Coordinates of C-alpha atoms in Angstrom, one line a residue:
X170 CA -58.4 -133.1 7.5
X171 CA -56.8 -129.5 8.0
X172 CA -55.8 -127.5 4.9
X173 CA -52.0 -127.7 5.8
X174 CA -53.0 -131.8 5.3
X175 CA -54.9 -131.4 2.4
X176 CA -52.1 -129.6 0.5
X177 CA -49.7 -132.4 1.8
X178 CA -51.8 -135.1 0.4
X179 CA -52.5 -133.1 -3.2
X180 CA -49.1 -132.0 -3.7
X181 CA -48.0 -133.6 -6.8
X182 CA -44.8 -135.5 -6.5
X183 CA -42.7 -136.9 -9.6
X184 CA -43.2 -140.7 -10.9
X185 CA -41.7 -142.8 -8.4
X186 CA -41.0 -140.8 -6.0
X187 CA -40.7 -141.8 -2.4
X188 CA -41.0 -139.4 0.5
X189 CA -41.0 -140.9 4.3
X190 CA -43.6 -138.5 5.7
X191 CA -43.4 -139.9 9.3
X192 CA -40.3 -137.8 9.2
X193 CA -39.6 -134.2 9.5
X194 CA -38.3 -132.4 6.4
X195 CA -35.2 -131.3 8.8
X196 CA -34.6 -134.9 10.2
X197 CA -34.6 -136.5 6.2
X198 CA -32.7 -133.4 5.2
X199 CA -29.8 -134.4 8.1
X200 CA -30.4 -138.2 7.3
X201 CA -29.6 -137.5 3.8
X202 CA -26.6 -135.6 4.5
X203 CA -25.1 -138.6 6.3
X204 CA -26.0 -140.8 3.9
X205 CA -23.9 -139.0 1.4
X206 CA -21.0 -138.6 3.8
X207 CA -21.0 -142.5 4.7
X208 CA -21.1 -143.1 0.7
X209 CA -18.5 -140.3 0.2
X210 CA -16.0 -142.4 3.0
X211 CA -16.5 -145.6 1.5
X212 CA -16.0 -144.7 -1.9
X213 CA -12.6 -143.3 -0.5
X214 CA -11.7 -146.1 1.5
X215 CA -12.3 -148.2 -1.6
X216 CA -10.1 -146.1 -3.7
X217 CA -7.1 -146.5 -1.5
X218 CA -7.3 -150.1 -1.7
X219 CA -6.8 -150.4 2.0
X220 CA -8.4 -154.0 2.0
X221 CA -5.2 -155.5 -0.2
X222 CA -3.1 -154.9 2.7
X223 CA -4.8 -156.1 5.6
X224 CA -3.6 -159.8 5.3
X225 CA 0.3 -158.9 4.7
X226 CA 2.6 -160.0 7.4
X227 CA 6.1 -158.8 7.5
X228 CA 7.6 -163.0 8.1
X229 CA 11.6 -163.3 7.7
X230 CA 13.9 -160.1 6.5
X231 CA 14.5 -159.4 2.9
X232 CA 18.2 -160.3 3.4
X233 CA 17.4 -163.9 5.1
X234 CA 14.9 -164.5 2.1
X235 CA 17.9 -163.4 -0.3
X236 CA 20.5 -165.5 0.9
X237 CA 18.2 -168.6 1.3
X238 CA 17.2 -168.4 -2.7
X239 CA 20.7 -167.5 -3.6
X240 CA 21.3 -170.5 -1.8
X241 CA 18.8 -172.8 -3.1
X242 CA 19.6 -171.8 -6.9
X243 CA 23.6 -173.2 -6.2
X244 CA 22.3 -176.0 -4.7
X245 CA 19.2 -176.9 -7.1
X246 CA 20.1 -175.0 -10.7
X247 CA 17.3 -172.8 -12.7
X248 CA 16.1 -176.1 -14.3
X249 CA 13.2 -176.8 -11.6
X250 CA 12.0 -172.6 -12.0
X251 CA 11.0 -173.5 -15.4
X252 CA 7.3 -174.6 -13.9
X253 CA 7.1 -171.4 -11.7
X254 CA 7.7 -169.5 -14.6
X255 CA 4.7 -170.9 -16.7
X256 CA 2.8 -171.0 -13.2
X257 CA 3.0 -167.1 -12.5
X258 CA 2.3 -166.0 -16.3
X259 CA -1.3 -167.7 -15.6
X260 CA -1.5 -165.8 -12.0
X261 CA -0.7 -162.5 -12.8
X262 CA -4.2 -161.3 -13.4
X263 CA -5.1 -162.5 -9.9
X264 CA -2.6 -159.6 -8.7
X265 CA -3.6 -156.7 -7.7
X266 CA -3.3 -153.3 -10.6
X267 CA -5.4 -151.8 -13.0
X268 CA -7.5 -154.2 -14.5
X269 CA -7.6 -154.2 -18.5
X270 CA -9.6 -151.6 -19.9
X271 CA -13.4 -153.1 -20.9
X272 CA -16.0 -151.6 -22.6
X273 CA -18.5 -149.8 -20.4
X274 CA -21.7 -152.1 -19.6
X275 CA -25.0 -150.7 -19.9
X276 CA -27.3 -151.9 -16.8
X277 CA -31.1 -151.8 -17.4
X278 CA -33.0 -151.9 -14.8
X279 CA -36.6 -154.5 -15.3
X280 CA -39.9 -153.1 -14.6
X281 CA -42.5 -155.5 -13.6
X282 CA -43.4 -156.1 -17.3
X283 CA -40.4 -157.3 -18.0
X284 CA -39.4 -154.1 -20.0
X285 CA -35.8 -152.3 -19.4
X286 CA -35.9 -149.2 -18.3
X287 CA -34.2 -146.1 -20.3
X288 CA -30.5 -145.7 -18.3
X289 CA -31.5 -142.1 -18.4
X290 CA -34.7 -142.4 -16.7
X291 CA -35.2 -140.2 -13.1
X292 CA -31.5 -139.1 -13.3
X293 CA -32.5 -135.6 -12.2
X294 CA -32.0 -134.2 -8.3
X295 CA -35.7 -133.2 -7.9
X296 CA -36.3 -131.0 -5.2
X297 CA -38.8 -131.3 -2.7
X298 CA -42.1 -128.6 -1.5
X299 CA -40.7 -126.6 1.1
X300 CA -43.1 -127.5 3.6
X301 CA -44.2 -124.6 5.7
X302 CA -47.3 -123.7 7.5
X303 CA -50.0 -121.0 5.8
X304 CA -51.7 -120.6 9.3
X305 CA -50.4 -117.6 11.1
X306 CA -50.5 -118.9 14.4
X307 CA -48.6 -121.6 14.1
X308 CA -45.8 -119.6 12.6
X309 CA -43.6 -118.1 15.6
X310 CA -41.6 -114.9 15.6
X311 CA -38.2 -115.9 14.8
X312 CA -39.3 -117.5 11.4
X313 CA -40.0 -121.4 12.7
X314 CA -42.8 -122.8 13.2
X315 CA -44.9 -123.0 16.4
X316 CA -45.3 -126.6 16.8
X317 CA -43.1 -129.7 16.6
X318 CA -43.8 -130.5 12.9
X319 CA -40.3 -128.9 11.2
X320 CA -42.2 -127.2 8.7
X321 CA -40.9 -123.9 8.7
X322 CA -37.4 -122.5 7.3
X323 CA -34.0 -124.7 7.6
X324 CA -32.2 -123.0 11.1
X325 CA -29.1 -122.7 8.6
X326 CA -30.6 -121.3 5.7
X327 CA -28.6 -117.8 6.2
X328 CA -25.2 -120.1 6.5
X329 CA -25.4 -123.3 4.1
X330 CA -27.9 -122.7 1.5
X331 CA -27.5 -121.2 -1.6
X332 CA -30.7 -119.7 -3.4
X333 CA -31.1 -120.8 -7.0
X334 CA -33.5 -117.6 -8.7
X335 CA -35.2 -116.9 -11.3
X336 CA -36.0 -120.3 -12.1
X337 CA -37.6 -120.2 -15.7
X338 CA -40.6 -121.5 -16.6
X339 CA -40.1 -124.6 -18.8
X340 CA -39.2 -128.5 -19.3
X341 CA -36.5 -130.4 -17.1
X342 CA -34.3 -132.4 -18.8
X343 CA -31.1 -134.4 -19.4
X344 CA -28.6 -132.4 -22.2
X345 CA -26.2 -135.4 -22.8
X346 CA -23.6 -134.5 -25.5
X347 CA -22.2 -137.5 -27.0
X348 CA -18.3 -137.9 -29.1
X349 CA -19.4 -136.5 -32.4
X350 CA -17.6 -137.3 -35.3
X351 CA -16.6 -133.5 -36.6
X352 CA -15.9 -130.2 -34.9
X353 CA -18.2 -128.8 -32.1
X354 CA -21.3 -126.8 -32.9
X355 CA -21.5 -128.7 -36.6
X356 CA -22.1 -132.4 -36.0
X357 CA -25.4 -133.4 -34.2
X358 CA -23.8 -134.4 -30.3
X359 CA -26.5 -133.2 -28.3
X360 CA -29.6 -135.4 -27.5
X361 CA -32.1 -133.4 -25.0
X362 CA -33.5 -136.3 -22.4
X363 CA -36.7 -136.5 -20.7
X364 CA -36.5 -136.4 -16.8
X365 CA -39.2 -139.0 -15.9
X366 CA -38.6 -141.6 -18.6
X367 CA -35.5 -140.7 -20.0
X368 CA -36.9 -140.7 -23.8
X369 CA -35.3 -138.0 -26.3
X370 CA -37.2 -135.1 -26.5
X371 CA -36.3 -134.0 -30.3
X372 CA -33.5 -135.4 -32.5
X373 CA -29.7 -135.3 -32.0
X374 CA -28.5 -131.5 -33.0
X375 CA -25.6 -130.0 -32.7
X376 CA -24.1 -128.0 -30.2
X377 CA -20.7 -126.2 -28.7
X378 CA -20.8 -128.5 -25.7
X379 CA -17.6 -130.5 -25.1
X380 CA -18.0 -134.6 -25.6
X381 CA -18.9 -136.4 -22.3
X382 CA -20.9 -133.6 -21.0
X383 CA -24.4 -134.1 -19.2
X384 CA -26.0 -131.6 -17.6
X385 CA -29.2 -131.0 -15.2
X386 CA -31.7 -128.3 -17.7
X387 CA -34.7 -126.9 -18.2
X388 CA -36.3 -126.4 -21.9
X389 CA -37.5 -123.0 -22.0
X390 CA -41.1 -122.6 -22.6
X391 CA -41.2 -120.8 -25.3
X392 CA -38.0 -122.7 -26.5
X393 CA -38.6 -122.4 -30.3
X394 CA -39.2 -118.5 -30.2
X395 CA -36.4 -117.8 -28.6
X396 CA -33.7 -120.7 -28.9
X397 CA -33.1 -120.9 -24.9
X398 CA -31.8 -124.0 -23.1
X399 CA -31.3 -123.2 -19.5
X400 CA -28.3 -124.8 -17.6
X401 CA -29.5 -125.3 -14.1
X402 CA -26.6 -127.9 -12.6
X403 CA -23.8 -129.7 -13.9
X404 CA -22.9 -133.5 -13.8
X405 CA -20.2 -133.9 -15.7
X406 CA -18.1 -131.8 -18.4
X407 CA -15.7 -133.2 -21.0
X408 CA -15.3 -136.0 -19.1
X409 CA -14.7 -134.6 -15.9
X410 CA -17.4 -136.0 -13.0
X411 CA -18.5 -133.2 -11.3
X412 CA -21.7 -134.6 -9.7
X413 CA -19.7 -135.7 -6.3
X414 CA -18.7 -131.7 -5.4
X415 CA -20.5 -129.4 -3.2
X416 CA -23.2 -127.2 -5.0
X417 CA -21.2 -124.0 -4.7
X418 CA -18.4 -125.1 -6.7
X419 CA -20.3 -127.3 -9.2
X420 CA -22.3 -123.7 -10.0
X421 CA -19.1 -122.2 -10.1
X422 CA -17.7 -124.6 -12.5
X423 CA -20.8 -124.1 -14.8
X424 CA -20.6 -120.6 -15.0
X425 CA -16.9 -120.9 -15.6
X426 CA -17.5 -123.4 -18.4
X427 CA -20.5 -121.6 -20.0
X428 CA -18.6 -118.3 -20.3
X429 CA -15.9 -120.1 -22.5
X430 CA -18.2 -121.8 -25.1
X431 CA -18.1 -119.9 -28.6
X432 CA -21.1 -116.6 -29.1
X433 CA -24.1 -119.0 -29.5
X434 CA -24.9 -119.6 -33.4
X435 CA -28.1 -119.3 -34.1
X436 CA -30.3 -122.7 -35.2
X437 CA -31.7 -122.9 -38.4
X438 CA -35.4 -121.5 -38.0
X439 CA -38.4 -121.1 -40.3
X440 CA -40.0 -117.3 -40.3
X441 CA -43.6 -116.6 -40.5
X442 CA -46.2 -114.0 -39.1
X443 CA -45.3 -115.2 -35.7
X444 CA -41.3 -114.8 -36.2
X445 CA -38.5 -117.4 -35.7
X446 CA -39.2 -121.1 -34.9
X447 CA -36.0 -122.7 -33.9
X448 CA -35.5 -126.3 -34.9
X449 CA -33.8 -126.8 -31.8
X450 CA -31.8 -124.6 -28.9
X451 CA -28.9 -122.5 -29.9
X452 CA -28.4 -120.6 -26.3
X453 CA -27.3 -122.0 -23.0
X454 CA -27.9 -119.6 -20.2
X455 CA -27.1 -120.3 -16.7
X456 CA -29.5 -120.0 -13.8
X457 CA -28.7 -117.2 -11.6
X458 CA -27.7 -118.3 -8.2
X459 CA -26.9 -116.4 -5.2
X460 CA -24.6 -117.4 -2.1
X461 CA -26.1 -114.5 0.2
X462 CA -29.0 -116.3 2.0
X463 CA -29.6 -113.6 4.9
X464 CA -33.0 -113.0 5.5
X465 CA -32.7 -109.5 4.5
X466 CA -30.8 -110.1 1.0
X467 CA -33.5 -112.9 0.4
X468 CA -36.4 -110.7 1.3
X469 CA -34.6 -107.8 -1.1
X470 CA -33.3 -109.3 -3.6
X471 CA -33.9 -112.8 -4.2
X472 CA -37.5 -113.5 -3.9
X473 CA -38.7 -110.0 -6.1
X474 CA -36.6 -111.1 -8.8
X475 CA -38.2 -115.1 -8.2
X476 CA -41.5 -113.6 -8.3
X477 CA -41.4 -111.6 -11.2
X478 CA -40.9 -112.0 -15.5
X479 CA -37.4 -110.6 -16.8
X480 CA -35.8 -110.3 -19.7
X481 CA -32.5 -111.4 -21.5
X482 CA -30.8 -110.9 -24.7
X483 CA -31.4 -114.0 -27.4
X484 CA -29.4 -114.3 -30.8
X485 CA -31.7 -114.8 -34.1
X486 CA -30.6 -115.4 -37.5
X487 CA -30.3 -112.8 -39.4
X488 CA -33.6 -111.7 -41.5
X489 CA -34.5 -113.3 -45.1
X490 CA -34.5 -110.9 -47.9
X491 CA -35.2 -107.5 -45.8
X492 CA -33.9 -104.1 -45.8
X493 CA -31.4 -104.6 -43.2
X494 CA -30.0 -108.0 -44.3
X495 CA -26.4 -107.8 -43.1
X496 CA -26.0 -112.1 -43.0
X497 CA -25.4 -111.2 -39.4
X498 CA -27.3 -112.5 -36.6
X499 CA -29.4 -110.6 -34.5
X500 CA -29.5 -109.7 -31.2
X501 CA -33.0 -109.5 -29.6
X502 CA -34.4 -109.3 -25.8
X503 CA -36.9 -112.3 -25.0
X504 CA -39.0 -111.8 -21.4
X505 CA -39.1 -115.5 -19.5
X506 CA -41.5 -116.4 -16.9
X507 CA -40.3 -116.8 -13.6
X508 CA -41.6 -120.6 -11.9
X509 CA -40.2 -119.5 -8.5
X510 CA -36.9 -120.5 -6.5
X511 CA -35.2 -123.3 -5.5
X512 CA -32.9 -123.6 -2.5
X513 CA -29.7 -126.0 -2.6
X514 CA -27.7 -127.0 0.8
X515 CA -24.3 -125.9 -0.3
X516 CA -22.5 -128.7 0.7
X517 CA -24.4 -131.4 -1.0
X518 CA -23.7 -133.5 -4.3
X519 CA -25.6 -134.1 -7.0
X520 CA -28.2 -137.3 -6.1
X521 CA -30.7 -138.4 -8.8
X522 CA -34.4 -138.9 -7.6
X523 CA -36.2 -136.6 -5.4
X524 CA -33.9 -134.8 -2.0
X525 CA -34.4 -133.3 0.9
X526 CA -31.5 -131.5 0.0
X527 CA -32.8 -129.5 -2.4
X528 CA -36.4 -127.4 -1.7
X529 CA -38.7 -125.8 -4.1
X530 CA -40.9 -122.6 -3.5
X531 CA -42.8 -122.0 -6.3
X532 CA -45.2 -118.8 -7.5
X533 CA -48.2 -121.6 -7.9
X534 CA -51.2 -121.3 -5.2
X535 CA -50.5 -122.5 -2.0
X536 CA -53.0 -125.0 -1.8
X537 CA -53.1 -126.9 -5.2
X538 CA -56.6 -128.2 -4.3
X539 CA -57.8 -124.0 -5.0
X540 CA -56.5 -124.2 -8.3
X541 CA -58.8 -127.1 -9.2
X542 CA -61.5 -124.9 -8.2
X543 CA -63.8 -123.3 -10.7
X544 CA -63.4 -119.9 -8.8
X545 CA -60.2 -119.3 -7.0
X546 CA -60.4 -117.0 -4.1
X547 CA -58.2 -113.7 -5.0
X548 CA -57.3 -113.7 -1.5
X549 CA -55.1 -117.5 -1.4
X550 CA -51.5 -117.2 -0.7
X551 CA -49.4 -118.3 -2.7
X552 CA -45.8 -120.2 -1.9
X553 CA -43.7 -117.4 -2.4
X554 CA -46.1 -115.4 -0.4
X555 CA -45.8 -117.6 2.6
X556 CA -41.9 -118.2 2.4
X557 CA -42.1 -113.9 2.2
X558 CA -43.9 -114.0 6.0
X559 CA -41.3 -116.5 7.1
X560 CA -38.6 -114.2 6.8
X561 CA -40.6 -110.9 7.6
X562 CA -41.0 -112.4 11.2
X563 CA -37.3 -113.8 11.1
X564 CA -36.7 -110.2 10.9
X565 CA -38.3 -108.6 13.0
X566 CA -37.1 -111.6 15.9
X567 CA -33.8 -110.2 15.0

């Protein structure tokens, strides 16, 4: 088995995840697509209520149907409409309007066991490896790759892809805020949910999300130093279901969103030798994305900033019992490790489970098998580094 193989058979997928690997990346990518475009139509076609109207028939005129009941009610009297009234107060519900409003119905789905499974559970669009070839002679000049295997870049990458970088090192998770019972920021709302089983992953706190928000993030690291939640997608805010747009707007919309909420207040936080321990995230920060996908603003822009740390500015509480005690907080740079980049296909909605649609290219080793290794060879590419070659040679083909 060829190291290309190898890494295909190591790479670690998510629980449950089920990739059809006698299919090209490209050709489930474009299957995908069309999936979500038949779904899209349906649920449409559905809404208009087409199907109501496809057994109506057009029969006598109004005015004949009039004059016959005027007719009928000279001839007859109202005494004999006495049963239809009692008979069309029982058949109104089979008429078709808004049904009456019920309360939402959970639906667990049953494992094996016999156990329900957490709603929440593998909620998350999970990208998948971008699969590419580390052999240089199977990688041809204008970035693809020599053979018939579709492992190489997406031929539309510069047009319909958007480049999600730095992605920060961390936890992925569910933020679901919940109605709270008191004013935003001050009642615990927000309950932080595990991708793969959908468990909480600390108690409810509060936070300046809107109600009826969930969105797609990732726990920093070093979460309790620093306070940082970051907001990779959007699902749905205050209500609104945003899962069904394109990826460029639902970014947009998070951005948008983000930028309104209140100056994040800092949690409470115990202080020690080691500074601030946060009891649980105060800061939401976006994950950079970027719309230019040309080979050349990817090779200068996006993958130096996916390879290396960086820094941003954190809010701590303001210090206990020092000189400078103001009872303001305080304003502090943290530096975040960078995991890689992810790319999104711009016009794609938000699908739980693990997509085509979505590809990762992580700053890991390319072949995970080395890193099991008691001594790594200095000289293995990593992911990054490969993707990097890719568009050096789309480059020079241009």
């Amino acid at each position: 088995m060829s190291g290309f193989e190898n890494r295909r058979a190591a790479y670690k997928l998510p629980p449950g995840a089920a990739i059809d690997r006698s299919q090209t990346q490209a050709a489930r990518r474009a299957k995908a697509l069309e999936e979500q475009k038949r779904r899209r139509a349906q649920r449409i076609e559905s809404e208009r209520h087409i199907d109501l109207f496809a057994d109506l028939s057009l029969g006598n005129s109004e005015d004949e149907d009039r004059e016959g009941d005027e007719h009928q009610v000279l001839r007859e009297g109202v005494g004999h409409l006495a049963s239809l009234v009692q008979s069309s107060s029982t058949s109104t519900s089979a008429l078709p309007g808004p049904a009456p409003e019920q309360p939402p119905r959970k639906v667990h789905r049953k494992k094996r066991g016999g156990k329900r499974t957490n709603p929440w559970a593998d909620q998350c669009m999970y990208a998948e490896l971008l699969e590419m070839s580390a052999d240089e002679s199977r990688m041809s000049i204008d970035g693809t790759c020599a053979d018939d295997e579709g492992d190489a870049l997406p031929p539309d990458l510069e047009t319909a892809w958007v480049a999600v970088a730095p992605v920060p090192s961390g936890k992925r998770c569910l933020v679901v805020c919940l109605q709270g019972s008191g004013p935003a920021g001050v009642v615990p709302n927000t309950t932080l949910r595990s991708r793969v089983v959908g468990k909480p992953l600390m108690p409810r706190f509060p936070s300046p999300l809107p109600s009826d928000t969930i969105l797609d993030c990732i726990l920093d690291e070093h979460w309790q130093e620093t306070g940082i939640l970051h907001v990779l997608d959007v699902l749905k805010w205050k209500g609104q279901d945003v899962a069904d747009c394109e990826t460029t707007f639902r970014f947009w919309w998070r951005d948008t969103r983000l930028s309104e909420l209140p100056p994040p207040r800092p949690a409470p936080s115990t202080t020690n030798e080691g500074g601030h321990h946060f009891a649980y995230p105060s800061t939401f920060l976006p994950v950079s994305y970027h719309t230019s996908t040309s080979y050349s603003s990817l090779l200068t822009h996006v993958i130096p900033r996916a390879r290396a740390p960086y820094t941003t500015i954190v809010t701590l509480p303001p210090p206990e019992n020092g000189a400078m005690d103001t009872g303001e907080p305080v304003r502090s740079q943290a530096t975040l490790r960078s995991d890689g980049l992810l790319l999104y296909v711009a016009a794609a909605i938000y699908e739980p489970g693990t997509s085509p649609l979505s590809l990762w290219v992580p700053n890991a080793a390319w072949y995970p098998l080395a890193q099991q290794a008691e001594v790594m060879d200095e000289d293995t590419p990593t992911s990054m580094d490969v993707f990097e070659r890719y568009h050096i040679s789309a480059i020079y083909a241009d």
